[in-house]
Amino acid sequence: MTWNILDLFLVLLSIYEQFIGLLSLNGPGISLSFMRTLRILKIAKVLRVVTILTLFAELRLIMNSLVGSIVSMFWSFVMLTLVFLLFGLVFAQGCGIYLAEHGEWLRSQHPDTHTEMLSSFGSVQLAMLSLLKTSTGGADWSGYFDSLVLAGSWYGACFILFIGFYQIAVINILTGIFV
């Protein structure tokens, strides 16, 4: 019954949108394109067919597993964001201090290294993105390590600690949650 009400609502919405479109041909017009997104709800009707068919038992199992793991996946992303934020703050602060003290010398002697340090750890957001790249295989972490060692050996050790912590602890914990 609720699907019939949804269909009726979508049809009436389409008729209303067409009517408004005809009235505003000569004027500036009213944009009702946001209402078109409600038509996506009709796709949910197709998913109902999948649950009815017994031929798709494996597909239903996979879909139920995905739906059941959404909450865990959300909190996993929150935890990953906090880990990236924590280490990103440390690395952005370290590079910021180093560039404030030695930025002119680095720019004149090693302009590529200066640019790489700024583009990798110039802000917390860039540092978090660099950490995401290194932890997921999007970029080789040795280049980022070389930039951080310039800021101090403590930052290099902290970066190796991050790589080890992420690869050993975080990935294993997340795998344990979802498997």
Short mmCIF file of C-alpha atoms in Angstrom, two decimals:
data_model
loop_
_atom_site.label_atom_id
_atom_site.label_comp_id
_atom_site.label_asym_id
_atom_site.label_seq_id
_atom_site.Cartn_x
_atom_site.Cartn_y
_atom_site.Cartn_z
CA MET A 1 0.00 0.00 0.00
CA THR A 2 2.81 2.44 0.84
CA TRP A 3 4.39 1.82 -2.57
CA ASN A 4 1.13 2.82 -4.24
CA ILE A 5 1.08 6.04 -2.23
CA LEU A 6 4.69 6.71 -3.23
CA ASP A 7 3.81 6.12 -6.90
CA LEU A 8 0.83 8.43 -6.63
CA PHE A 9 2.98 11.10 -4.99
CA LEU A 10 5.63 10.84 -7.70
CA VAL A 11 3.05 11.03 -10.51
CA LEU A 12 1.35 14.06 -8.95
CA LEU A 13 4.75 15.67 -8.46
CA SER A 14 5.61 15.11 -12.12
CA ILE A 15 2.28 16.57 -13.26
CA TYR A 16 2.83 19.58 -11.00
CA GLU A 17 6.34 20.05 -12.36
CA GLN A 18 5.09 19.90 -15.97
CA PHE A 19 2.31 22.36 -15.19
CA ILE A 20 4.70 24.84 -13.59
CA GLY A 21 7.08 24.38 -16.53
CA LEU A 22 4.32 25.27 -19.02
CA LEU A 23 3.30 28.34 -17.04
CA SER A 24 6.82 29.71 -16.83
CA LEU A 25 7.93 29.32 -20.45
CA ASN A 26 8.25 33.07 -20.95
CA GLY A 27 9.29 33.99 -17.42
CA PRO A 28 12.42 33.28 -15.39
CA GLY A 29 10.96 29.92 -14.37
CA ILE A 30 10.85 28.01 -11.15
CA SER A 31 13.48 25.35 -10.72
CA LEU A 32 11.95 22.15 -9.44
CA SER A 33 14.84 19.91 -10.34
CA PHE A 34 15.35 18.94 -6.72
CA MET A 35 12.04 17.11 -6.85
CA ARG A 36 13.40 14.85 -9.55
CA THR A 37 15.63 13.27 -6.98
CA LEU A 38 12.56 11.83 -5.32
CA ARG A 39 12.15 9.61 -8.35
CA ILE A 40 15.17 7.69 -7.14
CA LEU A 41 12.89 6.26 -4.49
CA LYS A 42 11.27 4.24 -7.24
CA ILE A 43 14.49 2.24 -7.46
CA ALA A 44 13.70 0.90 -4.01
CA LYS A 45 10.72 -0.81 -5.61
CA VAL A 46 13.11 -2.85 -7.76
CA LEU A 47 14.97 -3.99 -4.67
CA ARG A 48 11.72 -5.44 -3.36
CA VAL A 49 11.62 -7.79 -6.35
CA VAL A 50 15.09 -9.09 -5.47
CA THR A 51 13.91 -10.14 -2.01
CA ILE A 52 10.94 -12.00 -3.49
CA LEU A 53 12.92 -14.13 -5.90
CA THR A 54 14.48 -17.20 -4.35
CA LEU A 55 17.00 -17.43 -7.16
CA PHE A 56 18.94 -14.54 -5.66
CA ALA A 57 19.54 -15.99 -2.20
CA GLU A 58 23.28 -15.25 -2.34
CA LEU A 59 22.65 -11.73 -3.58
CA ARG A 60 20.15 -11.20 -0.76
CA LEU A 61 22.72 -12.48 1.74
CA ILE A 62 25.34 -10.04 0.42
CA MET A 63 22.87 -7.14 0.49
CA ASN A 64 21.80 -7.96 4.04
CA SER A 65 25.45 -8.16 5.09
CA LEU A 66 26.18 -4.76 3.56
CA VAL A 67 23.16 -3.18 5.19
CA GLY A 68 24.03 -4.78 8.52
CA SER A 69 27.59 -3.45 8.44
CA ILE A 70 26.76 0.18 7.66
CA VAL A 71 26.91 1.28 11.30
CA SER A 72 30.24 -0.47 11.87
CA MET A 73 31.58 1.00 8.66
CA PHE A 74 30.55 4.50 9.72
CA TRP A 75 32.34 4.20 13.07
CA SER A 76 35.36 2.69 11.31
CA PHE A 77 35.57 5.76 9.08
CA VAL A 78 35.24 7.99 12.14
CA MET A 79 38.09 6.15 13.85
CA LEU A 80 40.28 6.32 10.73
CA THR A 81 39.58 10.03 10.42
CA LEU A 82 40.60 10.59 14.04
CA VAL A 83 43.84 8.61 13.57
CA PHE A 84 44.65 10.56 10.40
CA LEU A 85 43.77 13.81 12.16
CA LEU A 86 45.98 13.07 15.16
CA PHE A 87 49.03 12.19 13.11
CA GLY A 88 48.24 14.86 10.51
CA LEU A 89 48.27 17.53 13.22
CA VAL A 90 51.65 16.36 14.45
CA PHE A 91 53.20 16.31 10.97
CA ALA A 92 51.66 19.60 9.80
CA GLN A 93 52.86 21.30 12.99
CA GLY A 94 56.37 19.87 12.63
CA CYS A 95 56.67 20.89 8.99
CA GLY A 96 55.22 24.30 9.76
CA ILE A 97 57.82 24.92 12.47
CA TYR A 98 60.62 23.68 10.21
CA LEU A 99 59.50 25.82 7.28
CA ALA A 100 59.15 28.88 9.52
CA GLU A 101 62.74 28.49 10.70
CA HIS A 102 64.46 27.10 7.59
CA GLY A 103 61.99 27.82 4.76
CA GLU A 104 64.08 30.41 2.91
CA TRP A 105 67.19 28.24 2.97
CA LEU A 106 65.24 25.18 1.84
CA ARG A 107 63.54 27.13 -0.94
CA SER A 108 66.87 28.44 -2.26
CA GLN A 109 68.90 25.23 -1.89
CA HIS A 110 66.27 22.51 -2.52
CA PRO A 111 63.19 24.03 -4.16
CA ASP A 112 61.71 20.62 -5.04
CA THR A 113 61.88 19.45 -1.43
CA HIS A 114 60.33 22.72 -0.24
CA THR A 115 57.46 22.34 -2.70
CA GLU A 116 56.97 18.68 -1.80
CA MET A 117 56.89 19.45 1.91
CA LEU A 118 54.33 22.21 1.40
CA SER A 119 52.15 20.14 -0.91
CA SER A 120 52.27 17.11 1.39
CA PHE A 121 52.20 18.58 4.90
CA GLY A 122 51.47 22.29 4.39
CA SER A 123 48.10 22.04 6.14
CA VAL A 124 46.31 19.52 8.30
CA GLN A 125 44.04 18.54 5.40
CA LEU A 126 47.01 17.93 3.09
CA ALA A 127 48.75 15.97 5.82
CA MET A 128 45.67 13.80 6.32
CA LEU A 129 45.43 13.22 2.57
CA SER A 130 49.12 12.29 2.43
CA LEU A 131 48.62 9.85 5.30
CA LEU A 132 45.62 8.33 3.53
CA LYS A 133 47.70 7.93 0.37
CA THR A 134 50.54 6.24 2.21
CA SER A 135 48.33 3.92 4.22
CA THR A 136 46.19 2.72 1.33
CA GLY A 137 48.92 2.27 -1.26
CA GLY A 138 48.05 5.42 -3.22
CA ALA A 139 51.60 6.71 -2.88
CA ASP A 140 54.93 5.32 -1.76
CA TRP A 141 55.59 6.41 1.80
CA SER A 142 59.37 6.77 1.41
CA GLY A 143 59.03 10.19 -0.26
CA TYR A 144 56.87 11.47 2.56
CA PHE A 145 59.30 10.00 5.08
CA ASP A 146 62.22 11.85 3.45
CA SER A 147 60.31 15.15 3.71
CA LEU A 148 59.46 14.57 7.37
CA VAL A 149 63.01 13.59 8.36
CA LEU A 150 64.12 17.06 7.27
CA ALA A 151 61.80 18.53 9.90
CA GLY A 152 63.42 16.31 12.52
CA SER A 153 64.25 12.71 13.20
CA TRP A 154 61.43 12.58 15.76
CA TYR A 155 58.91 13.22 12.96
CA GLY A 156 60.49 10.48 10.87
CA ALA A 157 60.18 8.04 13.78
CA CYS A 158 56.60 9.16 14.36
CA PHE A 159 55.83 8.56 10.68
CA ILE A 160 57.24 5.03 10.85
CA LEU A 161 55.19 4.51 14.00
CA PHE A 162 52.09 5.65 12.08
CA ILE A 163 52.78 3.27 9.17
CA GLY A 164 53.37 0.36 11.56
CA PHE A 165 50.37 1.20 13.72
CA TYR A 166 48.10 1.53 10.72
CA GLN A 167 49.30 -1.57 8.88
CA ILE A 168 49.43 -3.87 11.90
CA ALA A 169 46.82 -2.64 14.35
CA VAL A 170 44.18 -0.67 12.48
CA ILE A 171 43.86 -2.89 9.42
CA ASN A 172 43.74 -6.05 11.54
CA ILE A 173 41.09 -4.61 13.85
CA LEU A 174 38.95 -3.46 10.93
CA THR A 175 39.34 -6.81 9.22
CA GLY A 176 38.26 -8.53 12.43
CA ILE A 177 35.15 -6.36 12.63
CA PHE A 178 33.99 -7.10 9.10
CA VAL A 179 35.04 -10.73 8.69
#
